[in-house]
Amino acid sequence: QVQLVESGGGLVQAGGSPRLSCAASGSIFSMGWHRQAPGKQRELVATITRIGNIRYAESVKGRFTISRDNAKNTVYLEMNSLKPEDTAVYYCAAGPTFSGTPNYWGQGTQVTVSS
């Protein structure tokens, strides 16, 4: 069982650039972020594998950057040019495959973007 612990988030002004972090209790191939806005389904934001494969949602391409420190089993999400529509609970997720459903989820961290 892999535990995921997120940090970062909070209330941010539009255009801000916060960074989320997620530390895993063990090594796992794919790590990433999903988000869920009020009244909407959870959606993929970005994912990265241990060997550097990366995928972004179209809505965040060019604004968000995912990175990973394999030695620390930690994944980061740098968010730039935030918009109010980026407001959501952001969940760290991890699993054994790049495109499959994650096996493990963090508790979620709220990001609220004020206009």
PDB file of C-alpha atoms in Angstrom:
ATOM      1  CA  GLN A   1       0.000   0.000   0.000  1.00  0.00           C
ATOM      2  CA  VAL A   2       1.392   3.389  -1.018  1.00  0.00           C
ATOM      3  CA  GLN A   3       0.501   6.457   0.984  1.00  0.00           C
ATOM      4  CA  LEU A   4       0.387   9.851  -0.735  1.00  0.00           C
ATOM      5  CA  VAL A   5       0.758  13.076   1.216  1.00  0.00           C
ATOM      6  CA  GLU A   6       0.010  16.354  -0.522  1.00  0.00           C
ATOM      7  CA  SER A   7       1.030  19.866   0.397  1.00  0.00           C
ATOM      8  CA  GLY A   8       0.543  23.297  -1.095  1.00  0.00           C
ATOM      9  CA  GLY A   9      -2.602  24.897  -2.382  1.00  0.00           C
ATOM     10  CA  GLY A  10      -4.849  27.343  -0.601  1.00  0.00           C
ATOM     11  CA  LEU A  11      -6.281  30.673  -1.696  1.00  0.00           C
ATOM     12  CA  VAL A  12      -4.445  32.205  -4.653  1.00  0.00           C
ATOM     13  CA  GLN A  13      -5.111  35.281  -6.760  1.00  0.00           C
ATOM     14  CA  ALA A  14      -5.723  34.899 -10.463  1.00  0.00           C
ATOM     15  CA  GLY A  15      -2.414  34.892 -12.283  1.00  0.00           C
ATOM     16  CA  GLY A  16      -0.648  33.415  -9.273  1.00  0.00           C
ATOM     17  CA  SER A  17       1.877  30.588  -9.352  1.00  0.00           C
ATOM     18  CA  PRO A  18       1.558  28.141  -6.475  1.00  0.00           C
ATOM     19  CA  ARG A  19       3.229  24.763  -6.342  1.00  0.00           C
ATOM     20  CA  LEU A  20       1.739  21.509  -5.124  1.00  0.00           C
ATOM     21  CA  SER A  21       3.849  18.664  -3.787  1.00  0.00           C
ATOM     22  CA  CYS A  22       3.033  15.034  -3.198  1.00  0.00           C
ATOM     23  CA  ALA A  23       5.292  12.599  -1.409  1.00  0.00           C
ATOM     24  CA  ALA A  24       4.764   8.872  -1.810  1.00  0.00           C
ATOM     25  CA  SER A  25       5.681   6.351   0.856  1.00  0.00           C
ATOM     26  CA  GLY A  26       7.316   4.146  -1.753  1.00  0.00           C
ATOM     27  CA  SER A  27       8.505   4.042  -5.338  1.00  0.00           C
ATOM     28  CA  ILE A  28       5.780   3.868  -7.955  1.00  0.00           C
ATOM     29  CA  PHE A  29       5.943   4.115 -11.734  1.00  0.00           C
ATOM     30  CA  SER A  30       3.409   6.807 -12.514  1.00  0.00           C
ATOM     31  CA  MET A  31       2.457   9.789 -10.379  1.00  0.00           C
ATOM     32  CA  GLY A  32       0.288  12.736 -11.146  1.00  0.00           C
ATOM     33  CA  TRP A  33      -2.534  15.088 -10.327  1.00  0.00           C
ATOM     34  CA  HIS A  34      -6.253  15.052 -10.891  1.00  0.00           C
ATOM     35  CA  ARG A  35      -8.742  17.702  -9.866  1.00  0.00           C
ATOM     36  CA  GLN A  36     -12.413  17.972  -9.106  1.00  0.00           C
ATOM     37  CA  ALA A  37     -14.310  21.226  -9.258  1.00  0.00           C
ATOM     38  CA  PRO A  38     -17.684  21.638  -7.538  1.00  0.00           C
ATOM     39  CA  GLY A  39     -20.397  19.875  -9.496  1.00  0.00           C
ATOM     40  CA  LYS A  40     -17.957  18.367 -11.976  1.00  0.00           C
ATOM     41  CA  GLN A  41     -16.299  15.012 -12.474  1.00  0.00           C
ATOM     42  CA  ARG A  42     -12.751  14.405 -11.414  1.00  0.00           C
ATOM     43  CA  GLU A  43     -10.372  14.973 -14.303  1.00  0.00           C
ATOM     44  CA  LEU A  44      -6.746  14.334 -15.088  1.00  0.00           C
ATOM     45  CA  VAL A  45      -4.478  17.369 -14.826  1.00  0.00           C
ATOM     46  CA  ALA A  46      -1.037  15.910 -15.481  1.00  0.00           C
ATOM     47  CA  THR A  47       0.888  12.709 -15.018  1.00  0.00           C
ATOM     48  CA  ILE A  48       4.559  11.736 -15.150  1.00  0.00           C
ATOM     49  CA  THR A  49       6.345   8.420 -15.049  1.00  0.00           C
ATOM     50  CA  ARG A  50       9.598   7.439 -13.434  1.00  0.00           C
ATOM     51  CA  ILE A  51      11.229   7.475 -16.880  1.00  0.00           C
ATOM     52  CA  GLY A  52       9.911  10.884 -17.846  1.00  0.00           C
ATOM     53  CA  ASN A  53       6.769  10.291 -19.884  1.00  0.00           C
ATOM     54  CA  ILE A  54       4.452  13.260 -19.345  1.00  0.00           C
ATOM     55  CA  ARG A  55       0.856  13.995 -20.218  1.00  0.00           C
ATOM     56  CA  TYR A  56      -1.188  17.153 -19.607  1.00  0.00           C
ATOM     57  CA  ALA A  57      -4.829  18.017 -19.893  1.00  0.00           C
ATOM     58  CA  GLU A  58      -5.410  20.436 -22.760  1.00  0.00           C
ATOM     59  CA  SER A  59      -6.791  23.011 -20.343  1.00  0.00           C
ATOM     60  CA  VAL A  60      -3.485  23.317 -18.478  1.00  0.00           C
ATOM     61  CA  LYS A  61      -0.931  22.858 -21.243  1.00  0.00           C
ATOM     62  CA  GLY A  62       1.521  25.740 -21.298  1.00  0.00           C
ATOM     63  CA  ARG A  63       0.482  26.896 -17.809  1.00  0.00           C
ATOM     64  CA  PHE A  64       1.179  23.947 -15.514  1.00  0.00           C
ATOM     65  CA  THR A  65       4.406  21.984 -15.234  1.00  0.00           C
ATOM     66  CA  ILE A  66       4.686  18.572 -13.636  1.00  0.00           C
ATOM     67  CA  SER A  67       8.004  17.275 -12.401  1.00  0.00           C
ATOM     68  CA  ARG A  68       9.250  14.500 -10.233  1.00  0.00           C
ATOM     69  CA  ASP A  69      12.136  13.659  -7.909  1.00  0.00           C
ATOM     70  CA  ASN A  70      12.521   9.900  -8.104  1.00  0.00           C
ATOM     71  CA  ALA A  71      14.979   9.800  -5.226  1.00  0.00           C
ATOM     72  CA  LYS A  72      12.362  11.395  -2.963  1.00  0.00           C
ATOM     73  CA  ASN A  73       9.327   9.661  -4.517  1.00  0.00           C
ATOM     74  CA  THR A  74       7.836  13.131  -4.843  1.00  0.00           C
ATOM     75  CA  VAL A  75       5.884  14.761  -7.630  1.00  0.00           C
ATOM     76  CA  TYR A  76       5.367  18.490  -8.056  1.00  0.00           C
ATOM     77  CA  LEU A  77       2.860  20.583  -9.936  1.00  0.00           C
ATOM     78  CA  GLU A  78       3.856  24.145 -10.692  1.00  0.00           C
ATOM     79  CA  MET A  79       0.804  26.118 -11.667  1.00  0.00           C
ATOM     80  CA  ASN A  80       1.181  29.405 -13.525  1.00  0.00           C
ATOM     81  CA  SER A  81      -1.300  31.938 -14.845  1.00  0.00           C
ATOM     82  CA  LEU A  82      -4.034  30.559 -12.640  1.00  0.00           C
ATOM     83  CA  LYS A  83      -7.631  31.244 -13.609  1.00  0.00           C
ATOM     84  CA  PRO A  84     -10.780  31.104 -11.467  1.00  0.00           C
ATOM     85  CA  GLU A  85     -11.811  27.994 -13.422  1.00  0.00           C
ATOM     86  CA  ASP A  86      -8.758  26.210 -12.009  1.00  0.00           C
ATOM     87  CA  THR A  87     -10.465  26.258  -8.614  1.00  0.00           C
ATOM     88  CA  ALA A  88     -10.823  22.653  -7.485  1.00  0.00           C
ATOM     89  CA  VAL A  89      -9.683  20.033  -5.062  1.00  0.00           C
ATOM     90  CA  TYR A  90      -6.415  18.684  -6.428  1.00  0.00           C
ATOM     91  CA  TYR A  91      -5.668  15.040  -5.780  1.00  0.00           C
ATOM     92  CA  CYS A  92      -2.328  13.339  -6.036  1.00  0.00           C
ATOM     93  CA  ALA A  93      -2.617   9.959  -7.722  1.00  0.00           C
ATOM     94  CA  ALA A  94      -0.240   7.106  -8.418  1.00  0.00           C
ATOM     95  CA  GLY A  95      -0.223   3.759 -10.119  1.00  0.00           C
ATOM     96  CA  PRO A  96       1.779   1.201 -12.071  1.00  0.00           C
ATOM     97  CA  THR A  97       0.902   2.386 -15.577  1.00  0.00           C
ATOM     98  CA  PHE A  98       1.085   5.646 -17.507  1.00  0.00           C
ATOM     99  CA  SER A  99      -2.457   5.658 -18.862  1.00  0.00           C
ATOM    100  CA  GLY A 100      -4.359   3.388 -16.528  1.00  0.00           C
ATOM    101  CA  THR A 101      -6.537   4.307 -13.576  1.00  0.00           C
ATOM    102  CA  PRO A 102      -4.436   5.209 -10.528  1.00  0.00           C
ATOM    103  CA  ASN A 103      -4.383   2.708  -7.708  1.00  0.00           C
ATOM    104  CA  TYR A 104      -3.613   5.215  -4.974  1.00  0.00           C
ATOM    105  CA  TRP A 105      -5.016   8.624  -4.109  1.00  0.00           C
ATOM    106  CA  GLY A 106      -4.074  11.404  -1.750  1.00  0.00           C
ATOM    107  CA  GLN A 107      -6.576  13.111   0.496  1.00  0.00           C
ATOM    108  CA  GLY A 108      -6.817  16.144  -1.775  1.00  0.00           C
ATOM    109  CA  THR A 109      -5.816  19.768  -1.343  1.00  0.00           C
ATOM    110  CA  GLN A 110      -8.054  22.725  -2.118  1.00  0.00           C
ATOM    111  CA  VAL A 111      -6.895  25.348  -4.584  1.00  0.00           C
ATOM    112  CA  THR A 112      -9.143  28.398  -4.777  1.00  0.00           C
ATOM    113  CA  VAL A 113      -8.374  31.059  -7.349  1.00  0.00           C
ATOM    114  CA  SER A 114      -9.850  34.474  -6.661  1.00  0.00           C
ATOM    115  CA  SER A 115     -10.474  36.897  -9.492  1.00  0.00           C
TER     116      SER A 115
END
